[in-house]
CSV table of C-alpha atoms and ligand atoms in Angstrom, one decimal:
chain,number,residue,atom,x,y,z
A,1,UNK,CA,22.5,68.6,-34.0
A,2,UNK,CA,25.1,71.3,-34.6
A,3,UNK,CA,28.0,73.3,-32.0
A,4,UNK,CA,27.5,76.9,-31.7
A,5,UNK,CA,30.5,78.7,-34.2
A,6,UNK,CA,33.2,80.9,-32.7
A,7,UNK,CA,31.9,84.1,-33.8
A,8,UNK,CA,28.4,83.1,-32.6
A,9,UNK,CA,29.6,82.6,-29.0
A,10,UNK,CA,31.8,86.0,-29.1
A,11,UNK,CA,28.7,87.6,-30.0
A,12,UNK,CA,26.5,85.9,-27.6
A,13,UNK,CA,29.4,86.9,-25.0
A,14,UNK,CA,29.7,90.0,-26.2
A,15,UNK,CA,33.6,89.5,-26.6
A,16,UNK,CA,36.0,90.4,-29.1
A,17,UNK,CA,36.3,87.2,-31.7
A,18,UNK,CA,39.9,87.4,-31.8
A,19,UNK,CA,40.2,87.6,-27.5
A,20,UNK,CA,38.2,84.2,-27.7
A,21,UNK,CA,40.5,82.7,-30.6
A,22,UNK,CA,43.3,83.8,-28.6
A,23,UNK,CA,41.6,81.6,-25.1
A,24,UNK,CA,41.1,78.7,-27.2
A,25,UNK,CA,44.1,78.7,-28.6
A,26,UNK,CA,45.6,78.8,-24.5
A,27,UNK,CA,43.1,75.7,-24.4
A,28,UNK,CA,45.2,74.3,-27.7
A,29,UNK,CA,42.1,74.5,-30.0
A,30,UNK,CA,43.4,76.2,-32.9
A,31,UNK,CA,40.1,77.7,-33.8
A,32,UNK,CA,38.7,80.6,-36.7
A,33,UNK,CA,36.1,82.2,-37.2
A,34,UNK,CA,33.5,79.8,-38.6
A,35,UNK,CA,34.7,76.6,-36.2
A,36,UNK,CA,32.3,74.8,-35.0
A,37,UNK,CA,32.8,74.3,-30.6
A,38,UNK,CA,31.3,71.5,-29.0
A,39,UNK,CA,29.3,71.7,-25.8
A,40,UNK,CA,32.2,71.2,-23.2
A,41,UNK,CA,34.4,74.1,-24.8
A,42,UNK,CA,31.8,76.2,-25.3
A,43,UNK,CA,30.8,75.8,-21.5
A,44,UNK,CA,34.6,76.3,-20.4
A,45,UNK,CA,34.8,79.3,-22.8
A,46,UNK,CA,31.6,81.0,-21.1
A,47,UNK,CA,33.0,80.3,-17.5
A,48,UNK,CA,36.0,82.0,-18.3
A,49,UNK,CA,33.5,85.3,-19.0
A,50,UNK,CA,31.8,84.3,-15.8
A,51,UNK,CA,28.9,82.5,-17.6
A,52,UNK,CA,27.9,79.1,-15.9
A,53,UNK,CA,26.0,77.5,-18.8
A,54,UNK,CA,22.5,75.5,-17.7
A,55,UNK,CA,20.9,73.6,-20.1
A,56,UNK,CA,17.6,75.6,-21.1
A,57,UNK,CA,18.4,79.2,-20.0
A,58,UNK,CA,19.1,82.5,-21.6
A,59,UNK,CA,22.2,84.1,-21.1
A,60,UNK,CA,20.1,86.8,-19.1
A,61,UNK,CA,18.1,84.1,-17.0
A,62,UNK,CA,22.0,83.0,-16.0
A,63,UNK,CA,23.6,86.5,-15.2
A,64,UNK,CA,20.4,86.9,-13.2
A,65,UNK,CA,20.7,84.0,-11.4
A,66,UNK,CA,24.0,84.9,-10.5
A,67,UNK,CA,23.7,88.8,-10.0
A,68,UNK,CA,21.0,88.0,-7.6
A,69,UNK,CA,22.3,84.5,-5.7
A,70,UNK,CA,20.6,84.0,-2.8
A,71,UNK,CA,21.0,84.2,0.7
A,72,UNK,CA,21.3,81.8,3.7
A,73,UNK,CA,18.6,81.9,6.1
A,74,UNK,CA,21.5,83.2,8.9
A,75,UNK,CA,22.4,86.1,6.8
A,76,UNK,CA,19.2,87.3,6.9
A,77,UNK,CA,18.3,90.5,9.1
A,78,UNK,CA,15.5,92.0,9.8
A,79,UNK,CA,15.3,95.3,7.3
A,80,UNK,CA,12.7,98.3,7.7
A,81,UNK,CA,9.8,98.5,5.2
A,82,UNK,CA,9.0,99.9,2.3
A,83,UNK,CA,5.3,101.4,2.0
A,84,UNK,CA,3.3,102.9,-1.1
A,85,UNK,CA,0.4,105.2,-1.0
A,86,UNK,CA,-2.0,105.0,-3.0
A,87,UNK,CA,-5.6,105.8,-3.7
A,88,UNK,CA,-8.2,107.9,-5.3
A,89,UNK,CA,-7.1,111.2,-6.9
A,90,UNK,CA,-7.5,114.0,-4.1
A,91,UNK,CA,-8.3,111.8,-1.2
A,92,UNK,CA,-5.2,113.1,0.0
A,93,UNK,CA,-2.4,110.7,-0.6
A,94,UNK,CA,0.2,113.8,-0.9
A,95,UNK,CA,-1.0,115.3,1.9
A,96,UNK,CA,-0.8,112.4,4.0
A,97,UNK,CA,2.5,111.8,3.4
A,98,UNK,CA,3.9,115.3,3.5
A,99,UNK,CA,2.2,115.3,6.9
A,100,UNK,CA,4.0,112.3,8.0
A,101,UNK,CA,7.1,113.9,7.1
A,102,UNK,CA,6.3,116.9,8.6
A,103,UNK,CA,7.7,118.7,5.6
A,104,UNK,CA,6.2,120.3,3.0
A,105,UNK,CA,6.1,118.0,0.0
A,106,UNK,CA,2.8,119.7,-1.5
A,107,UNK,CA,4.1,123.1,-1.3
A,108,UNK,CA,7.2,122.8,-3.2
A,109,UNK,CA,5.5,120.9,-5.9
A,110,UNK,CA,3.7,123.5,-6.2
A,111,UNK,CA,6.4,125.7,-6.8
A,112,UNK,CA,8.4,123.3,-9.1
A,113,UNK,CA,11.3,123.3,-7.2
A,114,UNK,CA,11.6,119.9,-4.9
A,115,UNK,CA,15.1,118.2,-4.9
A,116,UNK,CA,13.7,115.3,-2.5
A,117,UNK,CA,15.2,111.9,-4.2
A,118,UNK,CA,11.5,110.5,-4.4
A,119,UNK,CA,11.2,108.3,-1.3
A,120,UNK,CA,11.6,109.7,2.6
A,121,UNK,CA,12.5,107.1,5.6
A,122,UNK,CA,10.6,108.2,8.7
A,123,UNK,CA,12.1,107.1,12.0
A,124,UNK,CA,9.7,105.6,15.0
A,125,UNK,CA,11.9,105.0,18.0
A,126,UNK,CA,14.4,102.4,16.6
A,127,UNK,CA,12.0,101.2,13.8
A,128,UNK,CA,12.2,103.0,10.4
A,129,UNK,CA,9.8,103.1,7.3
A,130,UNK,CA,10.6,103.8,4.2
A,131,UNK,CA,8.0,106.0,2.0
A,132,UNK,CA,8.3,106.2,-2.1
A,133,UNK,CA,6.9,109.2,-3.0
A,134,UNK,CA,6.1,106.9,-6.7
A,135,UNK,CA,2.6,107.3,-7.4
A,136,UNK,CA,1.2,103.9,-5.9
A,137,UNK,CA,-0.4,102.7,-9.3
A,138,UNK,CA,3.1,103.6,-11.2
A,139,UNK,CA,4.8,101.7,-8.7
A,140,UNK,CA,2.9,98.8,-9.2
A,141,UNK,CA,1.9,99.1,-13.2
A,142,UNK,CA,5.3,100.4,-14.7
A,143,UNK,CA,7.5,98.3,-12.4
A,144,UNK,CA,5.6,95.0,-11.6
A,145,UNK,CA,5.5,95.1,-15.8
A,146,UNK,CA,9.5,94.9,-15.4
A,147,UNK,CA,9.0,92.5,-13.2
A,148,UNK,CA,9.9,94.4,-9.9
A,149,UNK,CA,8.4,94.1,-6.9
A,150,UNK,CA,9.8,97.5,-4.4
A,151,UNK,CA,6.2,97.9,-1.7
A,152,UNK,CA,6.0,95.7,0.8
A,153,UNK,CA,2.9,97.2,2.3
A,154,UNK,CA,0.3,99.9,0.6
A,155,UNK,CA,-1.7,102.2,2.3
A,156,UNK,CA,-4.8,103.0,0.4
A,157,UNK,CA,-6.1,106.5,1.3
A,158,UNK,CA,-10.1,106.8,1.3
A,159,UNK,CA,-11.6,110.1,1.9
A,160,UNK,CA,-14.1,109.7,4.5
A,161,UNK,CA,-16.7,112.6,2.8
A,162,UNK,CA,-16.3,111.0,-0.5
A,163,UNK,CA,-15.9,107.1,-0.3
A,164,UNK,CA,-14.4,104.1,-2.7
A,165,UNK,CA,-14.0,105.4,-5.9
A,166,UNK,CA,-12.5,103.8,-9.4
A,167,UNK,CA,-8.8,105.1,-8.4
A,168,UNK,CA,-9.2,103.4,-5.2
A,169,UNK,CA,-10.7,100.1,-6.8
A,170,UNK,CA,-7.6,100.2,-9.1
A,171,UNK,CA,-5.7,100.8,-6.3
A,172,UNK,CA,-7.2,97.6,-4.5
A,173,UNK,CA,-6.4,95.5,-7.8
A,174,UNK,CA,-2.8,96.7,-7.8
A,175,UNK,CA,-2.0,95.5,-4.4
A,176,UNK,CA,-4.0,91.9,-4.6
A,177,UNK,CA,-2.3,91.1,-7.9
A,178,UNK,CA,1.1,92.1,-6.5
A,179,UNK,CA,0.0,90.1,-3.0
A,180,UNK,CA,0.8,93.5,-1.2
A,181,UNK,CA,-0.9,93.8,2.3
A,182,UNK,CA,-2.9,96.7,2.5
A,183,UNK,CA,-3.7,99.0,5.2
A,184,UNK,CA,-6.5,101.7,4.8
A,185,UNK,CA,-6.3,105.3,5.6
A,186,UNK,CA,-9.6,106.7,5.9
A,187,UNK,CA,-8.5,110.2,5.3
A,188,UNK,CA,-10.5,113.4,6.3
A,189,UNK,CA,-11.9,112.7,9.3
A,190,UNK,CA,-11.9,116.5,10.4
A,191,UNK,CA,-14.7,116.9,8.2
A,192,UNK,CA,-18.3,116.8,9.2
A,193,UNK,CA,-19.6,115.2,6.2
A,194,UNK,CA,-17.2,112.3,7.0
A,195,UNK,CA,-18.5,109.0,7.2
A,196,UNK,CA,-15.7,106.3,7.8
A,197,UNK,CA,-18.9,103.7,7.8
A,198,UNK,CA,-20.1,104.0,4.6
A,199,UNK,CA,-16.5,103.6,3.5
A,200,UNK,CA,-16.2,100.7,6.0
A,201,UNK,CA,-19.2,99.5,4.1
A,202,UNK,CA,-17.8,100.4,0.2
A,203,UNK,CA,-14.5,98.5,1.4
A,204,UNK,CA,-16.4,94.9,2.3
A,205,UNK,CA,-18.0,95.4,-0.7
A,206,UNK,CA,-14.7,95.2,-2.4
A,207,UNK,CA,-13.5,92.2,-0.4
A,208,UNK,CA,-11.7,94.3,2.3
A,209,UNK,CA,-13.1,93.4,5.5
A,210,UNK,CA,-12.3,95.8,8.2
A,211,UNK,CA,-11.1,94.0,11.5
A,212,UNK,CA,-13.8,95.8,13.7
A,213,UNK,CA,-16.6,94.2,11.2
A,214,UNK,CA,-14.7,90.7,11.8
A,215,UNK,CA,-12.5,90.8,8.9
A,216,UNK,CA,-8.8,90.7,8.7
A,217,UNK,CA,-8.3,94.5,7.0
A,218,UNK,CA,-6.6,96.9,9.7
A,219,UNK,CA,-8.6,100.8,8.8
A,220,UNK,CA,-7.4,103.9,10.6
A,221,UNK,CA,-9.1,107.0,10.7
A,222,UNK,CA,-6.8,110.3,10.0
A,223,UNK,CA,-7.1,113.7,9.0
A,224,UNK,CA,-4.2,115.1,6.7
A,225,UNK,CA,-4.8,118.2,7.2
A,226,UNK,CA,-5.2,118.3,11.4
A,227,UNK,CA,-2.2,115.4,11.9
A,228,UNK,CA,-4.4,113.2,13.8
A,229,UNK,CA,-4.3,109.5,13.8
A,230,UNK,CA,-0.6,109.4,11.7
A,231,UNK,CA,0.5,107.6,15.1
A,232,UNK,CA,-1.6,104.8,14.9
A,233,UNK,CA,-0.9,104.5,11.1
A,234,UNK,CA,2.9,104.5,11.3
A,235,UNK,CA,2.2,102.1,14.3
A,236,UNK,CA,0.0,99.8,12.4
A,237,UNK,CA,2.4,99.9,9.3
A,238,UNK,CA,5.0,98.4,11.6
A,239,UNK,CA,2.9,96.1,13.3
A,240,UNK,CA,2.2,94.5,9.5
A,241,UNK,CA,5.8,94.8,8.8
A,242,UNK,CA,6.9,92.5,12.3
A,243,UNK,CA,4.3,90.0,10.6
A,244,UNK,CA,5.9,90.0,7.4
A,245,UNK,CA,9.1,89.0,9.0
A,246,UNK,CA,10.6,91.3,6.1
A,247,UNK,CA,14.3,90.4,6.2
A,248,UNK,CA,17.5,90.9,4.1
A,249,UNK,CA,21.5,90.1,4.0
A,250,UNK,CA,23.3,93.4,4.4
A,251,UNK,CA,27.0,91.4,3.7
A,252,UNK,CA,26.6,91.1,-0.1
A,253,UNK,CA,26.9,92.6,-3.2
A,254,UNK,CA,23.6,94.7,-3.6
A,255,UNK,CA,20.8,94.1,-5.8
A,256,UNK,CA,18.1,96.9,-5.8
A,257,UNK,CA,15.4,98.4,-8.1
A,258,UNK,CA,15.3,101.8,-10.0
A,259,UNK,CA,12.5,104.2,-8.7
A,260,UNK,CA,12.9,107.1,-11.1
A,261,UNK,CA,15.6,108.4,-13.0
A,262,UNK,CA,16.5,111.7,-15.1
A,263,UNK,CA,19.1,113.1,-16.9
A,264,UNK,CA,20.5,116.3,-14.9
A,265,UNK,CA,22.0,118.7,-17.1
A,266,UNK,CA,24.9,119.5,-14.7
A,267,UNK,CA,25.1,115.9,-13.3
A,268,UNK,CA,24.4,113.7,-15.9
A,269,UNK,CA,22.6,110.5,-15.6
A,270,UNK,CA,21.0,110.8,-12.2
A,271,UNK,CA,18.6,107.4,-10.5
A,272,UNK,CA,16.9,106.9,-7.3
A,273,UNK,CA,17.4,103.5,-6.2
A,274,UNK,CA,16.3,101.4,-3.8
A,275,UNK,CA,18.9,99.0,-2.1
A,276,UNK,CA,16.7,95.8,-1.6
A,277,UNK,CA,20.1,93.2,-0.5
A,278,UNK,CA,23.1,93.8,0.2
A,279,UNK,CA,25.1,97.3,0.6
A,280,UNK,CA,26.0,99.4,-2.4
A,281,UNK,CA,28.8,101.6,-1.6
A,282,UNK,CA,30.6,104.5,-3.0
A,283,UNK,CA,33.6,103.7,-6.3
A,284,UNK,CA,31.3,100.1,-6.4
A,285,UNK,CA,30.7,98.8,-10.2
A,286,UNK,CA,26.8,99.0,-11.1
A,287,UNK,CA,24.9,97.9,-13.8
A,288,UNK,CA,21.1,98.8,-14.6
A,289,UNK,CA,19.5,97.6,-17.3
A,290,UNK,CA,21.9,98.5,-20.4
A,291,UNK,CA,23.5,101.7,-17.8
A,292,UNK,CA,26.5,100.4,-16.3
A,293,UNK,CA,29.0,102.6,-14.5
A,294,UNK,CA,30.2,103.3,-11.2
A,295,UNK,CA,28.5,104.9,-7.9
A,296,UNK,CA,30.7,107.8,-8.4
A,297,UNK,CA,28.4,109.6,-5.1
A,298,UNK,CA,25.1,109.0,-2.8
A,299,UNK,CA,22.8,111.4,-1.7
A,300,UNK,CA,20.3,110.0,1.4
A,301,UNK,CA,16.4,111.1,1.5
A,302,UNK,CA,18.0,114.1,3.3
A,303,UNK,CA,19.9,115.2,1.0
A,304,UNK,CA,23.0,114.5,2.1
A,305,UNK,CA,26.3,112.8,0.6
A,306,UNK,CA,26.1,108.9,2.4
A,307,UNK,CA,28.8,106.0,1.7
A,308,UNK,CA,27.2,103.5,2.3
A,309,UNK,CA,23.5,101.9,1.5
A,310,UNK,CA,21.9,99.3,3.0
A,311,UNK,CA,18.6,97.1,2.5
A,312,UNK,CA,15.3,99.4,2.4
A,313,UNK,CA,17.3,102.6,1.7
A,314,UNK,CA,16.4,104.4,-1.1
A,315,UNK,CA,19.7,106.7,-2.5
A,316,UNK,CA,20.2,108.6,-5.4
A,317,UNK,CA,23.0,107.9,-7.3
A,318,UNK,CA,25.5,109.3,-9.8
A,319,UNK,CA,27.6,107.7,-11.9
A,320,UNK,CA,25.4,105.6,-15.0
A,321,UNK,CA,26.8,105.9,-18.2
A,322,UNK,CA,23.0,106.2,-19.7
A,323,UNK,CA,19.5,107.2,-18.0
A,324,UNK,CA,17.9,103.2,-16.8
A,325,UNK,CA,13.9,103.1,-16.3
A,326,UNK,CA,12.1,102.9,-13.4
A,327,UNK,CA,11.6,99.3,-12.5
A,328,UNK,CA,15.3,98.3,-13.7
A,329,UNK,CA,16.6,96.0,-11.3
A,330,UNK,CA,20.5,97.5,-10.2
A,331,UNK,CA,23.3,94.8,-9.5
A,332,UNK,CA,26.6,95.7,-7.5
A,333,UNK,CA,29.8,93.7,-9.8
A,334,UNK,CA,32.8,92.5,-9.7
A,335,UNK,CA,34.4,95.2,-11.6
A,336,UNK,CA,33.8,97.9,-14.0
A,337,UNK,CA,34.9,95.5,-17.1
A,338,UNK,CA,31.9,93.0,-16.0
A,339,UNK,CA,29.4,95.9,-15.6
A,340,UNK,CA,30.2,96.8,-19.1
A,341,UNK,CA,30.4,93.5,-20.3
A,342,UNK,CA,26.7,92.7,-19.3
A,343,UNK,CA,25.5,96.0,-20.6
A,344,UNK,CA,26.4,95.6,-24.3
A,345,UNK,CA,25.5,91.8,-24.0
A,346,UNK,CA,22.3,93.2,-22.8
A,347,UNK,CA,22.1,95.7,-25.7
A,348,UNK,CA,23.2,93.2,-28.3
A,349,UNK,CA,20.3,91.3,-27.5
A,350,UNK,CA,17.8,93.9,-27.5
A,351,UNK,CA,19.3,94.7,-31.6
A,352,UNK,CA,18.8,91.2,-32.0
A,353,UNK,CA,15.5,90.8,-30.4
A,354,UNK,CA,14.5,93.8,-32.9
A,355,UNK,CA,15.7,92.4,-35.7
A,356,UNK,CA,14.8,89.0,-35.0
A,357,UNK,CA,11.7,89.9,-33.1
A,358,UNK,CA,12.5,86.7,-31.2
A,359,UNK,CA,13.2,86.7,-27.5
A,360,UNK,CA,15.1,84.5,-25.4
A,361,UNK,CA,17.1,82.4,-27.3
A,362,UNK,CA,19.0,79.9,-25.0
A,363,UNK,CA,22.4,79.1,-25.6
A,364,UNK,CA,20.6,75.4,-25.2
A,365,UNK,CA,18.2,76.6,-28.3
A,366,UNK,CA,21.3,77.6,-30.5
A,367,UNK,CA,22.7,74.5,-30.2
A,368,UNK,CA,20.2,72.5,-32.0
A,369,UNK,CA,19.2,75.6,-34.0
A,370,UNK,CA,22.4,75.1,-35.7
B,1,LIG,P1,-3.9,113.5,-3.7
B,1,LIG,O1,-4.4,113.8,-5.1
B,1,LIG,O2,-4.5,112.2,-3.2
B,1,LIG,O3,-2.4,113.5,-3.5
B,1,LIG,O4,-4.6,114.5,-2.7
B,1,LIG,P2,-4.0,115.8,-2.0
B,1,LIG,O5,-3.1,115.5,-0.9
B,1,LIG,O6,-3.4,116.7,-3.1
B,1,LIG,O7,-5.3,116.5,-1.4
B,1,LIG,C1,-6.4,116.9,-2.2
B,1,LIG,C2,-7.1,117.9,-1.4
B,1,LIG,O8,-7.7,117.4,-0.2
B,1,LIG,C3,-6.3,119.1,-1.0
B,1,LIG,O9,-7.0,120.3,-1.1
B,1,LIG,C4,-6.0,118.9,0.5
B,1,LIG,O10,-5.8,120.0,1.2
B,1,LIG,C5,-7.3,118.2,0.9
B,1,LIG,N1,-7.1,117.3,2.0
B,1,LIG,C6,-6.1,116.3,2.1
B,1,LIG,N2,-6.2,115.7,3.3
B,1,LIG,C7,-7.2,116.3,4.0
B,1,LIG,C8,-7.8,116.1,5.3
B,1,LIG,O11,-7.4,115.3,6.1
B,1,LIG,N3,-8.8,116.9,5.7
B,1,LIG,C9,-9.3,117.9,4.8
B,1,LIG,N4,-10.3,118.6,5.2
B,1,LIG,N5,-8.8,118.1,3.6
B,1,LIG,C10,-7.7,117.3,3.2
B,2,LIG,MG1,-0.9,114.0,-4.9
């Protein structure tokens, strides 16, 4: 059984090999290069970088566990939620949506020239929900493969002339794997050839039981295109929500996901992201995947300049020193110098896990590798 050397542990810290001489030195190690550390000095070292070393986990599985600490049970408040449409290609998912916005979503797409920040928060009285505009399946594929989980509840849109079709079984498969309640919009009631029973039907067939056949799936008929029914939906969607009990702590450091992300010409690095727990503010030290940075401004679903984000509100931010992916979990810091510090740490292990095509070493593993 071997101790991890000093220029091993810089790297794995991601620290300059003469700063950590320097430290152990202050501890009254006089150390080089090649010295070997034992367990306790390497574990005092790592503190000092704000590692806490547990036996049998990656550096990554610790800054996670302490980017994303959890919460008491009385910090917790009740947050709006977060809702994904989804559904067979032109049963009307845009549609919908622009029509619960009342804007006009489909229209400027169209034209190529939206600046919406790719999720919309609709207020009902006091209650909010929160739309992502992310294709459902995207939402679920690219960022559940991340290891992100951003929908609370889906809404699967049926058209009522045209029934379940493979998009909407994909659909279904998505939101079972992901344990994601779904509600179903059976869409285009206005026209005659509509027949909500045969979808009724297509759905039980798919293990979706409608409530009014005895099963526990809430359906609501709308129509898009004549507005009708969006009450009940939005009503329903918050009824599922109070179930949930979905609940955050807005007094932390935030922790959120990354919903889509660009690089503006003008603006650089540019990511929608949704706050999950906690508040991210303006001037606060981020890191996303290997971006790290600082909130340098917030733009709402509106479209204008905010401060302040709290749990289920989706912002756009500037600031990242790179472009992260969708599905990227985003972390509030300490300071600009940790940000950073967890970014190359995080790229030095991607070059390593290239090179050694071998993922995960714990500092536990390198102990006894050595
Ligand atoms: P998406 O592919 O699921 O986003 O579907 P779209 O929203 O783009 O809609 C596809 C087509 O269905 C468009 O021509 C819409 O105008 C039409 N459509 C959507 N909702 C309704 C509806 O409630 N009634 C009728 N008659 N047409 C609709
Ligand atoms: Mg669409």
């Amino acid at each position: 059984e071997g101790n991890i050397t000093v220029k091993d542990l810089a790297e794995k810290l991601s620290v300059n090999s003469n700063e950590l001489i320097g430290k152990l030195i202050g501890l009254g190690i006089m150390a080089n290069l090649n010295q070997e550390l034992d367990y306790e000095t390497t574990e005092l070292i790592a503190a000092e970088y704000g590692y806490a070393i547990e036996e049998g986990k990656t550096l990554e599985e610790i800054q996670e566990d302490e980017l994303d600490s959890e919460d008491s049970p009385e910090s917790l408040i009740l947050r709006p939620p977060v809702v994904t449409v989804m559904g067979h290609v032109d049963h009307g998912k845009t549609s919908l949506l622009d029509s619960i916005r009342e804007s006009h979503v489909t229209e400027k797409e169209a034209g190529g020239i939206t600046q919406h920040i790719g999720a919309s928060t609709v207020k009902i009285n006091d209650n909010k929900i929160v739309f992502l505009d992310t294709p459902g399946h995207e939402a679920f594929t690219s960022m559940r493969a991340r290891g992100a989980q951003v929908t609370d509840i889906a809404i699967l849109v049926v058209a009522a002339d045209d029934g379940v079709m493979p998009q909407t079984i994909e659909a279904i498969n998505h939101a079972k794997a992901a344990n994601v309640p779904i509600i179903v919009a059976i869409n285009k009631m206005d026209k005659p050839e509509a027949n909500p029973d045969r979808v009724k039907q297509e759905l039980t067939e798919h293990g979706l039981v409608p409530e009014d056949w005895g099963g526990e799936t809430i359906t609501v008929p709308v129509s898009a295109i004549n507005k009708e029914g969006l009450d009940e939906l939005l009503e329903m969607i918050l009824l599922v929500s109070e179930m949930g009990e979905l609940k955050a702590n807005p007094n932390r450091k935030a922790v959120g996901t990354i919903i889509e992300a660009e690089l503006d010409k003008g603006r650089g690095p540019v990511a929608t992201v949704l706050v999950q727990k906690g508040t991210l503010r303006v001037s606060d030290s981020i890191i996303a995947g290997t971006a790290s940075g600082r909130v340098r401004a917030m733009i709402d679903s509106q479209g204008k300049r905010v401060k302040k984000a709290g749990p289920s509100t989706a912002v756009e931010i500037l600031g990242l020193s790179e472009v992260p992916h969708a599905g990227d979990k985003l972390y509030a810091v300490k300071d600009d110098k940790k940000a950073r510090v967890i970014a190359d740490e995080r790229k030095e292990q991607i070059k390593r896990d290239q090179i050694k095509s071998k993922q995960n070493i714990s500092l536990d593993e390198l102990f006894n590798q050595i």
